[in-house]
Amino acid sequence: MISMHTSPLQQPGQGDAGGMNVYVLNSAKKLAEQGIDVDVYTRATRPSQGEVVEVAPRLRVINVVAGPYEGLEKEDLSTQLAAFAGGILVFARCQDLSYDLVHSHYWLSGQVGWLLRDVWQVPLVHTAHTLAAVKNSHRAAHDSAESEARRICEQQIVDNADRLVVNTHEECRDLVTHYDTDVTKVAVVPPGVDIELFNPGSDRATERSRRYLGIPLHAKVVAFVGRLQVFKGPDVLIHAVAELLRRQPYRNVSVIICGGPSGASTRPDHYIELARELGVDRHIRFLHPRPPEELVTIYRAADIVAVPSYNESFGLVAMEAQATGTPVIAARVGGLPIAVAEGETGTLVDGHDPSDWADALEAMLDDDETRIRMGEDAVEHAAAFSWTNTAERLVSVYNDVLVSEGVEPCFRRHAEGV
Protein backbone atom coordinates (compact mmCIF):
# COMPACT_ATOMS: atom_id res chain seq x y z
CA MET A 1 0.00 0.00 0.00
CA ILE A 2 1.10 3.56 -0.67
CA SER A 3 0.02 6.48 1.51
CA MET A 4 2.56 9.13 0.62
CA HIS A 5 1.17 12.32 2.11
CA THR A 6 0.13 11.01 5.52
CA SER A 7 1.14 8.05 7.64
CA PRO A 8 -1.53 5.61 8.83
CA LEU A 9 0.14 5.92 12.24
CA GLN A 10 -0.45 9.68 12.43
CA GLN A 11 -3.08 11.03 14.81
CA PRO A 12 -6.35 11.61 12.85
CA GLY A 13 -7.88 15.06 13.17
CA GLN A 14 -4.73 17.11 12.83
CA GLY A 15 -2.73 18.29 9.84
CA ASP A 16 -3.53 16.14 6.84
CA ALA A 17 -4.55 13.11 8.90
CA GLY A 18 -8.19 12.07 8.83
CA GLY A 19 -10.51 9.32 7.68
CA MET A 20 -8.04 8.04 5.11
CA ASN A 21 -5.53 7.29 7.87
CA VAL A 22 -8.18 5.30 9.73
CA TYR A 23 -9.09 3.46 6.51
CA VAL A 24 -5.52 2.51 5.57
CA LEU A 25 -4.53 1.39 9.06
CA ASN A 26 -7.64 -0.67 9.81
CA SER A 27 -7.97 -2.29 6.40
CA ALA A 28 -4.26 -3.16 6.43
CA LYS A 29 -4.55 -4.68 9.90
CA LYS A 30 -7.45 -6.87 8.85
CA LEU A 31 -5.68 -7.94 5.65
CA ALA A 32 -2.67 -8.92 7.77
CA GLU A 33 -4.93 -10.90 10.11
CA GLN A 34 -6.07 -12.87 7.06
CA GLY A 35 -2.47 -13.92 6.43
CA ILE A 36 -1.54 -11.31 3.82
CA ASP A 37 1.82 -9.55 4.11
CA VAL A 38 1.27 -5.79 3.87
CA ASP A 39 3.87 -3.03 3.61
CA VAL A 40 2.53 0.53 3.79
CA TYR A 41 4.93 3.11 2.31
CA THR A 42 4.63 6.68 3.58
CA ARG A 43 6.82 9.80 3.56
CA ALA A 44 9.03 10.23 6.62
CA THR A 45 8.24 13.41 8.57
CA ARG A 46 10.73 13.07 11.43
CA PRO A 47 13.98 11.13 11.90
CA SER A 48 12.84 9.50 15.14
CA GLN A 49 10.24 7.42 13.29
CA GLY A 50 12.78 4.88 12.10
CA GLU A 51 12.72 3.39 8.62
CA VAL A 52 10.57 0.36 9.43
CA VAL A 53 7.77 0.20 12.02
CA GLU A 54 6.42 -3.26 12.83
CA VAL A 55 2.76 -2.46 13.45
CA ALA A 56 1.42 -6.00 13.76
CA PRO A 57 2.30 -9.48 12.54
CA ARG A 58 2.59 -9.26 8.71
CA LEU A 59 2.05 -5.46 8.73
CA ARG A 60 4.83 -2.89 8.45
CA VAL A 61 4.94 0.86 7.82
CA ILE A 62 7.98 1.94 5.78
CA ASN A 63 9.03 5.58 6.25
CA VAL A 64 10.68 6.83 3.07
CA VAL A 65 12.82 9.97 3.14
CA ALA A 66 11.64 12.29 0.37
CA GLY A 67 12.37 15.96 0.87
CA PRO A 68 12.78 17.71 4.23
CA TYR A 69 11.09 16.20 7.28
CA GLU A 70 9.23 19.43 7.98
CA GLY A 71 8.20 22.55 6.11
CA LEU A 72 6.49 20.97 3.11
CA GLU A 73 2.78 21.65 2.74
CA LYS A 74 0.63 18.96 1.15
CA GLU A 75 0.27 21.19 -1.91
CA ASP A 76 4.05 21.03 -2.40
CA LEU A 77 4.47 17.27 -2.02
CA SER A 78 4.12 16.69 -5.75
CA THR A 79 7.68 18.03 -6.05
CA GLN A 80 8.84 14.94 -4.13
CA LEU A 81 7.08 12.23 -6.16
CA ALA A 82 10.29 11.11 -7.89
CA ALA A 83 12.26 11.06 -4.63
CA PHE A 84 9.51 9.09 -2.90
CA ALA A 85 9.15 6.56 -5.72
CA GLY A 86 12.92 6.20 -5.87
CA GLY A 87 13.06 5.57 -2.12
CA ILE A 88 10.49 2.78 -2.42
CA LEU A 89 12.41 1.14 -5.27
CA VAL A 90 15.70 1.31 -3.36
CA PHE A 91 14.17 -0.18 -0.20
CA ALA A 92 12.44 -3.01 -2.09
CA ARG A 93 15.63 -3.80 -4.02
CA CYS A 94 17.85 -3.78 -0.92
CA GLN A 95 15.40 -6.00 0.96
CA ASP A 96 14.96 -8.27 -2.08
CA LEU A 97 11.19 -7.73 -1.90
CA SER A 98 8.60 -8.54 -4.51
CA TYR A 99 4.93 -7.66 -4.36
CA ASP A 100 1.85 -9.23 -5.93
CA LEU A 101 -0.10 -5.96 -6.11
CA VAL A 102 0.07 -2.24 -5.34
CA HIS A 103 -2.85 -0.42 -3.68
CA SER A 104 -2.43 3.37 -3.68
CA HIS A 105 -4.41 5.85 -1.59
CA TYR A 106 -5.02 9.49 -2.71
CA TRP A 107 -3.79 11.01 -5.93
CA LEU A 108 -0.19 11.66 -4.88
CA SER A 109 0.20 7.97 -4.03
CA GLY A 110 -1.62 7.07 -7.22
CA GLN A 111 1.01 8.79 -9.33
CA VAL A 112 3.72 6.77 -7.57
CA GLY A 113 1.67 3.59 -7.81
CA TRP A 114 1.30 4.09 -11.55
CA LEU A 115 5.10 4.14 -11.93
CA LEU A 116 5.64 1.13 -9.63
CA ARG A 117 2.96 -0.84 -11.46
CA ASP A 118 4.97 -0.55 -14.67
CA VAL A 119 8.38 -1.12 -13.04
CA TRP A 120 7.30 -4.18 -11.04
CA GLN A 121 4.80 -5.45 -13.63
CA VAL A 122 2.04 -5.95 -11.04
CA PRO A 123 -1.56 -4.66 -10.98
CA LEU A 124 -2.42 -1.26 -9.52
CA VAL A 125 -5.53 -0.80 -7.39
CA HIS A 126 -6.29 2.81 -6.47
CA THR A 127 -8.57 4.46 -3.91
CA ALA A 128 -8.95 8.22 -4.38
CA HIS A 129 -10.69 9.00 -1.06
CA THR A 130 -11.39 12.50 -2.40
CA LEU A 131 -11.49 13.88 -5.94
CA ALA A 132 -10.60 17.41 -7.06
CA ALA A 133 -13.57 17.77 -9.41
CA VAL A 134 -16.00 16.62 -6.73
CA LYS A 135 -14.48 18.84 -4.03
CA ASN A 136 -14.63 21.86 -6.33
CA SER A 137 -18.27 21.21 -7.18
CA HIS A 138 -19.22 21.05 -3.48
CA ARG A 139 -16.84 23.53 -1.86
CA ALA A 140 -17.97 26.55 0.09
CA ALA A 141 -17.90 29.86 -1.75
CA HIS A 142 -15.07 31.13 0.49
CA ASP A 143 -12.99 27.94 0.28
CA SER A 144 -10.03 27.65 -2.09
CA ALA A 145 -10.38 25.44 -5.17
CA GLU A 146 -8.36 22.32 -5.87
CA SER A 147 -5.84 22.81 -8.66
CA GLU A 148 -6.29 21.80 -12.27
CA ALA A 149 -2.92 20.04 -11.99
CA ARG A 150 -4.38 17.70 -9.36
CA ARG A 151 -7.43 16.99 -11.52
CA ILE A 152 -5.20 16.10 -14.48
CA CYS A 153 -3.11 13.76 -12.30
CA GLU A 154 -6.30 12.09 -11.07
CA GLN A 155 -7.47 11.61 -14.64
CA GLN A 156 -4.18 9.89 -15.49
CA ILE A 157 -4.56 7.53 -12.53
CA VAL A 158 -8.17 6.73 -13.41
CA ASP A 159 -7.12 5.94 -16.98
CA ASN A 160 -4.18 3.74 -15.98
CA ALA A 161 -5.14 1.93 -12.78
CA ASP A 162 -6.23 -1.68 -13.16
CA ARG A 163 -9.01 -1.29 -10.62
CA LEU A 164 -10.57 1.65 -8.77
CA VAL A 165 -12.00 1.07 -5.29
CA VAL A 166 -14.67 3.48 -4.03
CA ASN A 167 -16.67 3.69 -0.80
CA THR A 168 -20.13 4.15 -2.29
CA HIS A 169 -22.09 3.89 -5.52
CA GLU A 170 -22.29 7.72 -5.54
CA GLU A 171 -18.49 7.82 -5.74
CA CYS A 172 -18.69 5.46 -8.69
CA ARG A 173 -21.11 7.87 -10.39
CA ASP A 174 -18.74 10.76 -9.62
CA LEU A 175 -15.90 8.93 -11.39
CA VAL A 176 -18.08 8.34 -14.41
CA THR A 177 -19.44 11.90 -14.48
CA HIS A 178 -16.24 13.83 -13.83
CA TYR A 179 -13.53 11.47 -15.11
CA ASP A 180 -15.29 9.43 -17.81
CA THR A 181 -14.36 6.24 -15.98
CA ASP A 182 -15.00 2.78 -17.36
CA VAL A 183 -17.53 1.58 -14.77
CA THR A 184 -16.32 -2.04 -15.13
CA LYS A 185 -13.03 -0.96 -13.52
CA VAL A 186 -14.78 0.27 -10.37
CA ALA A 187 -15.41 -1.81 -7.24
CA VAL A 188 -17.58 -0.52 -4.37
CA VAL A 189 -16.12 -1.50 -0.98
CA PRO A 190 -17.70 0.28 2.02
CA PRO A 191 -15.35 1.22 4.87
CA GLY A 192 -15.88 -0.20 8.32
CA VAL A 193 -15.94 0.86 11.93
CA ASP A 194 -14.16 -0.68 14.90
CA ILE A 195 -17.29 -1.87 16.71
CA GLU A 196 -15.21 -3.45 19.46
CA LEU A 197 -13.75 -0.06 20.37
CA PHE A 198 -16.66 2.19 19.45
CA ASN A 199 -19.58 0.92 21.51
CA PRO A 200 -22.15 2.47 23.89
CA GLY A 201 -20.43 1.17 27.02
CA SER A 202 -22.26 0.48 30.26
CA ASP A 203 -25.43 2.14 31.55
CA ARG A 204 -23.54 5.07 33.13
CA ALA A 205 -21.03 5.56 30.29
CA THR A 206 -22.47 8.95 29.32
CA GLU A 207 -22.27 10.23 32.89
CA ARG A 208 -18.71 9.00 33.39
CA SER A 209 -17.64 10.46 30.03
CA ARG A 210 -19.05 13.87 30.93
CA ARG A 211 -17.40 13.85 34.32
CA TYR A 212 -14.09 12.93 32.70
CA LEU A 213 -14.41 15.78 30.19
CA GLY A 214 -15.76 18.26 32.75
CA ILE A 215 -19.10 18.71 30.96
CA PRO A 216 -22.26 19.58 32.95
CA LEU A 217 -24.31 16.39 33.39
CA HIS A 218 -27.62 18.03 32.49
CA ALA A 219 -26.46 20.00 29.45
CA LYS A 220 -27.44 19.01 25.92
CA VAL A 221 -24.14 18.25 24.19
CA VAL A 222 -23.30 18.53 20.49
CA ALA A 223 -19.93 17.25 19.27
CA PHE A 224 -17.86 17.83 16.14
CA VAL A 225 -14.87 15.57 15.44
CA GLY A 226 -12.52 16.22 12.54
CA ARG A 227 -9.96 18.49 10.98
CA LEU A 228 -10.60 22.21 11.38
CA GLN A 229 -10.86 23.31 7.79
CA VAL A 230 -13.56 25.01 5.74
CA PHE A 231 -14.42 21.83 3.84
CA LYS A 232 -15.39 20.03 7.07
CA GLY A 233 -17.79 22.83 7.98
CA PRO A 234 -16.99 23.63 11.64
CA ASP A 235 -18.00 27.24 10.96
CA VAL A 236 -21.45 26.00 9.90
CA LEU A 237 -21.94 24.40 13.32
CA ILE A 238 -20.63 27.46 15.18
CA HIS A 239 -23.00 29.78 13.27
CA ALA A 240 -25.89 27.33 13.82
CA VAL A 241 -25.26 27.29 17.57
CA ALA A 242 -25.21 31.08 17.56
CA GLU A 243 -28.61 31.08 15.81
CA LEU A 244 -29.93 28.49 18.27
CA LEU A 245 -28.92 30.68 21.20
CA ARG A 246 -30.30 33.79 19.53
CA ARG A 247 -33.70 32.08 19.48
CA GLN A 248 -33.37 30.85 23.07
CA PRO A 249 -30.55 32.66 24.93
CA TYR A 250 -30.77 30.52 28.07
CA ARG A 251 -30.70 27.16 26.34
CA ASN A 252 -28.42 24.75 28.22
CA VAL A 253 -26.29 23.57 25.32
CA SER A 254 -22.58 22.71 25.22
CA VAL A 255 -20.55 22.11 22.09
CA ILE A 256 -17.32 20.11 21.83
CA ILE A 257 -15.14 20.70 18.78
CA CYS A 258 -12.33 18.15 18.68
CA GLY A 259 -9.69 18.55 15.99
CA GLY A 260 -6.69 20.46 14.78
CA PRO A 261 -6.19 23.02 12.00
CA SER A 262 -5.55 21.63 8.53
CA GLY A 263 -4.21 23.36 5.44
CA ALA A 264 -1.91 26.30 4.93
CA SER A 265 -4.80 28.79 4.89
CA THR A 266 -6.24 27.78 8.29
CA ARG A 267 -4.98 29.68 11.33
CA PRO A 268 -4.95 27.68 14.58
CA ASP A 269 -7.21 30.16 16.40
CA HIS A 270 -9.57 30.99 13.53
CA TYR A 271 -12.57 29.07 14.85
CA ILE A 272 -11.95 30.10 18.47
CA GLU A 273 -12.06 33.73 17.32
CA LEU A 274 -15.23 33.07 15.31
CA ALA A 275 -16.98 31.67 18.38
CA ARG A 276 -15.88 34.71 20.36
CA GLU A 277 -17.09 37.12 17.67
CA LEU A 278 -20.51 35.44 17.62
CA GLY A 279 -20.74 35.55 21.40
CA VAL A 280 -20.99 31.77 21.87
CA ASP A 281 -17.46 31.06 23.11
CA ARG A 282 -18.67 30.14 26.62
CA HIS A 283 -20.82 27.39 25.07
CA ILE A 284 -18.06 25.91 22.88
CA ARG A 285 -15.05 23.98 24.07
CA PHE A 286 -12.17 23.24 21.70
CA LEU A 287 -10.16 20.06 22.24
CA HIS A 288 -6.99 18.90 20.55
CA PRO A 289 -7.22 15.75 18.39
CA ARG A 290 -7.62 12.55 20.36
CA PRO A 291 -6.62 8.96 19.59
CA PRO A 292 -9.51 6.58 18.92
CA GLU A 293 -9.42 5.23 22.47
CA GLU A 294 -10.23 8.73 23.77
CA LEU A 295 -12.64 9.70 20.99
CA VAL A 296 -15.01 7.09 22.39
CA THR A 297 -15.39 9.27 25.48
CA ILE A 298 -16.39 12.29 23.38
CA TYR A 299 -18.92 10.32 21.34
CA ARG A 300 -20.47 8.85 24.49
CA ALA A 301 -20.64 12.24 26.19
CA ALA A 302 -22.55 13.78 23.27
CA ASP A 303 -26.29 13.81 22.66
CA ILE A 304 -25.65 14.53 18.98
CA VAL A 305 -22.64 14.40 16.68
CA ALA A 306 -22.70 16.98 13.88
CA VAL A 307 -21.06 16.31 10.50
CA PRO A 308 -21.55 19.51 8.42
CA SER A 309 -18.96 18.62 5.76
CA TYR A 310 -19.31 19.92 2.20
CA ASN A 311 -18.58 16.42 0.97
CA GLU A 312 -17.53 13.07 2.44
CA SER A 313 -16.69 9.96 0.48
CA PHE A 314 -18.29 8.00 3.32
CA GLY A 315 -18.22 9.63 6.75
CA LEU A 316 -16.25 7.55 9.26
CA VAL A 317 -16.94 9.99 12.11
CA ALA A 318 -20.67 9.56 11.55
CA MET A 319 -20.29 5.78 11.68
CA GLU A 320 -18.09 5.83 14.80
CA ALA A 321 -20.59 8.07 16.58
CA GLN A 322 -23.49 5.78 15.73
CA ALA A 323 -21.55 2.73 16.91
CA THR A 324 -21.33 4.36 20.35
CA GLY A 325 -25.10 4.97 20.35
CA THR A 326 -25.07 8.66 19.44
CA PRO A 327 -27.36 9.93 16.65
CA VAL A 328 -25.93 12.13 13.91
CA ILE A 329 -26.97 15.30 12.11
CA ALA A 330 -25.11 15.36 8.81
CA ALA A 331 -25.09 17.18 5.50
CA ARG A 332 -26.85 15.36 2.69
CA VAL A 333 -23.68 15.01 0.62
CA GLY A 334 -21.41 12.26 -0.68
CA GLY A 335 -21.60 9.01 1.27
CA LEU A 336 -23.27 10.49 4.36
CA PRO A 337 -26.79 9.41 3.27
CA ILE A 338 -25.44 5.86 3.35
CA ALA A 339 -23.53 6.24 6.62
CA VAL A 340 -26.59 7.77 8.31
CA ALA A 341 -30.02 6.13 8.04
CA GLU A 342 -32.22 9.22 7.76
CA GLY A 343 -35.05 9.31 10.28
CA GLU A 344 -33.75 6.16 11.95
CA THR A 345 -30.24 6.94 13.23
CA GLY A 346 -30.04 10.63 12.49
CA THR A 347 -31.06 13.59 10.36
CA LEU A 348 -29.74 14.82 7.02
CA VAL A 349 -29.66 18.54 6.24
CA ASP A 350 -29.86 19.94 2.72
CA GLY A 351 -27.19 22.59 2.26
CA HIS A 352 -25.15 24.49 4.83
CA ASP A 353 -27.39 27.38 5.83
CA PRO A 354 -26.81 27.89 9.59
CA SER A 355 -30.54 28.53 10.04
CA ASP A 356 -31.38 25.10 8.62
CA TRP A 357 -28.76 23.50 10.84
CA ALA A 358 -30.16 25.35 13.85
CA ASP A 359 -33.61 23.95 12.98
CA ALA A 360 -32.19 20.40 12.86
CA LEU A 361 -30.31 20.81 16.12
CA GLU A 362 -33.33 22.34 17.84
CA ALA A 363 -35.66 19.56 16.69
CA MET A 364 -33.39 16.74 17.87
CA LEU A 365 -32.29 18.38 21.11
CA ASP A 366 -35.90 19.05 22.14
CA ASP A 367 -37.24 15.60 21.25
CA ASP A 368 -35.66 13.34 23.86
CA GLU A 369 -37.74 10.29 22.95
CA THR A 370 -36.79 10.35 19.26
CA ARG A 371 -33.16 11.17 19.96
CA ILE A 372 -32.79 8.27 22.40
CA ARG A 373 -34.53 5.88 20.01
CA MET A 374 -32.23 6.98 17.17
CA GLY A 375 -29.20 6.34 19.37
CA GLU A 376 -30.36 2.81 20.10
CA ASP A 377 -31.03 2.09 16.42
CA ALA A 378 -27.67 3.62 15.47
CA VAL A 379 -25.74 0.87 17.24
CA GLU A 380 -27.45 -1.82 15.17
CA HIS A 381 -26.96 0.19 11.97
CA ALA A 382 -23.22 0.60 12.58
CA ALA A 383 -22.82 -3.11 13.38
CA ALA A 384 -23.49 -3.89 9.70
CA PHE A 385 -20.18 -2.20 8.83
CA SER A 386 -16.92 -3.76 9.95
CA TRP A 387 -13.28 -3.59 8.90
CA THR A 388 -13.27 -7.37 8.59
CA ASN A 389 -15.95 -7.12 5.90
CA THR A 390 -13.97 -4.34 4.20
CA ALA A 391 -10.82 -6.47 4.13
CA GLU A 392 -12.69 -9.49 2.78
CA ARG A 393 -14.14 -7.36 -0.02
CA LEU A 394 -10.66 -5.97 -0.78
CA VAL A 395 -9.24 -9.51 -1.00
CA SER A 396 -11.96 -10.31 -3.54
CA VAL A 397 -11.04 -7.20 -5.57
CA TYR A 398 -7.34 -8.06 -5.44
CA ASN A 399 -7.95 -11.62 -6.61
CA ASP A 400 -10.29 -10.50 -9.38
CA VAL A 401 -7.73 -8.06 -10.77
CA LEU A 402 -5.00 -10.71 -10.61
CA VAL A 403 -7.16 -13.18 -12.49
CA SER A 404 -7.94 -10.54 -15.11
CA GLU A 405 -4.17 -10.12 -15.56
CA GLY A 406 -3.76 -13.87 -16.03
CA VAL A 407 -2.23 -14.40 -12.57
CA GLU A 408 -3.31 -17.00 -10.04
CA PRO A 409 -5.30 -15.37 -7.16
CA CYS A 410 -2.50 -15.62 -4.59
CA PHE A 411 -4.27 -13.62 -1.89
CA ARG A 412 -6.83 -16.37 -1.48
CA ARG A 413 -3.95 -18.82 -0.95
CA HIS A 414 -2.39 -16.65 1.74
CA ALA A 415 -5.72 -15.98 3.47
CA GLU A 416 -6.57 -19.67 3.60
CA GLY A 417 -3.12 -20.54 4.91
CA VAL A 418 -2.25 -22.81 1.95
CSV table of N, CA, C and O in Angstrom, one decimal, residues 9 88 110-111 135 199 214 251 341 396 417:
chain,number,residue,atom,x,y,z
A,9,LEU,N,-0.1,5.9,10.8
A,9,LEU,CA,0.1,5.9,12.2
A,9,LEU,C,0.0,7.3,12.8
A,9,LEU,O,0.1,7.5,14.0
A,88,ILE,N,11.2,4.1,-2.5
A,88,ILE,CA,10.5,2.8,-2.4
A,88,ILE,C,11.3,1.7,-3.2
A,88,ILE,O,11.5,0.6,-2.8
A,110,GLY,N,-1.2,7.7,-6.0
A,110,GLY,CA,-1.6,7.1,-7.2
A,110,GLY,C,-0.6,7.3,-8.3
A,110,GLY,O,-0.3,6.4,-9.2
A,111,GLN,N,0.0,8.5,-8.3
A,111,GLN,CA,1.0,8.8,-9.3
A,111,GLN,C,2.2,7.9,-9.1
A,111,GLN,O,2.8,7.4,-10.1
A,135,LYS,N,-14.7,17.8,-5.1
A,135,LYS,CA,-14.5,18.8,-4.0
A,135,LYS,C,-14.8,20.2,-4.6
A,135,LYS,O,-15.4,21.0,-3.9
A,199,ASN,N,-18.4,1.6,21.0
A,199,ASN,CA,-19.6,0.9,21.5
A,199,ASN,C,-20.2,1.8,22.6
A,199,ASN,O,-19.5,2.7,23.1
A,214,GLY,N,-15.4,17.0,32.1
A,214,GLY,CA,-15.8,18.3,32.7
A,214,GLY,C,-17.0,19.0,32.1
A,214,GLY,O,-17.0,20.2,32.1
A,251,ARG,N,-30.7,28.6,26.6
A,251,ARG,CA,-30.7,27.2,26.3
A,251,ARG,C,-29.4,26.6,26.9
A,251,ARG,O,-28.3,27.1,26.8
A,341,ALA,N,-28.7,6.5,8.5
A,341,ALA,CA,-30.0,6.1,8.0
A,341,ALA,C,-31.0,7.2,8.4
A,341,ALA,O,-31.4,7.3,9.6
A,396,SER,N,-11.2,-9.9,-2.3
A,396,SER,CA,-12.0,-10.3,-3.5
A,396,SER,C,-11.6,-9.4,-4.7
A,396,SER,O,-11.4,-9.9,-5.8
A,417,GLY,N,-4.2,-19.9,4.3
A,417,GLY,CA,-3.1,-20.5,4.9
A,417,GLY,C,-2.5,-21.7,4.1
A,417,GLY,O,-1.9,-22.6,4.7
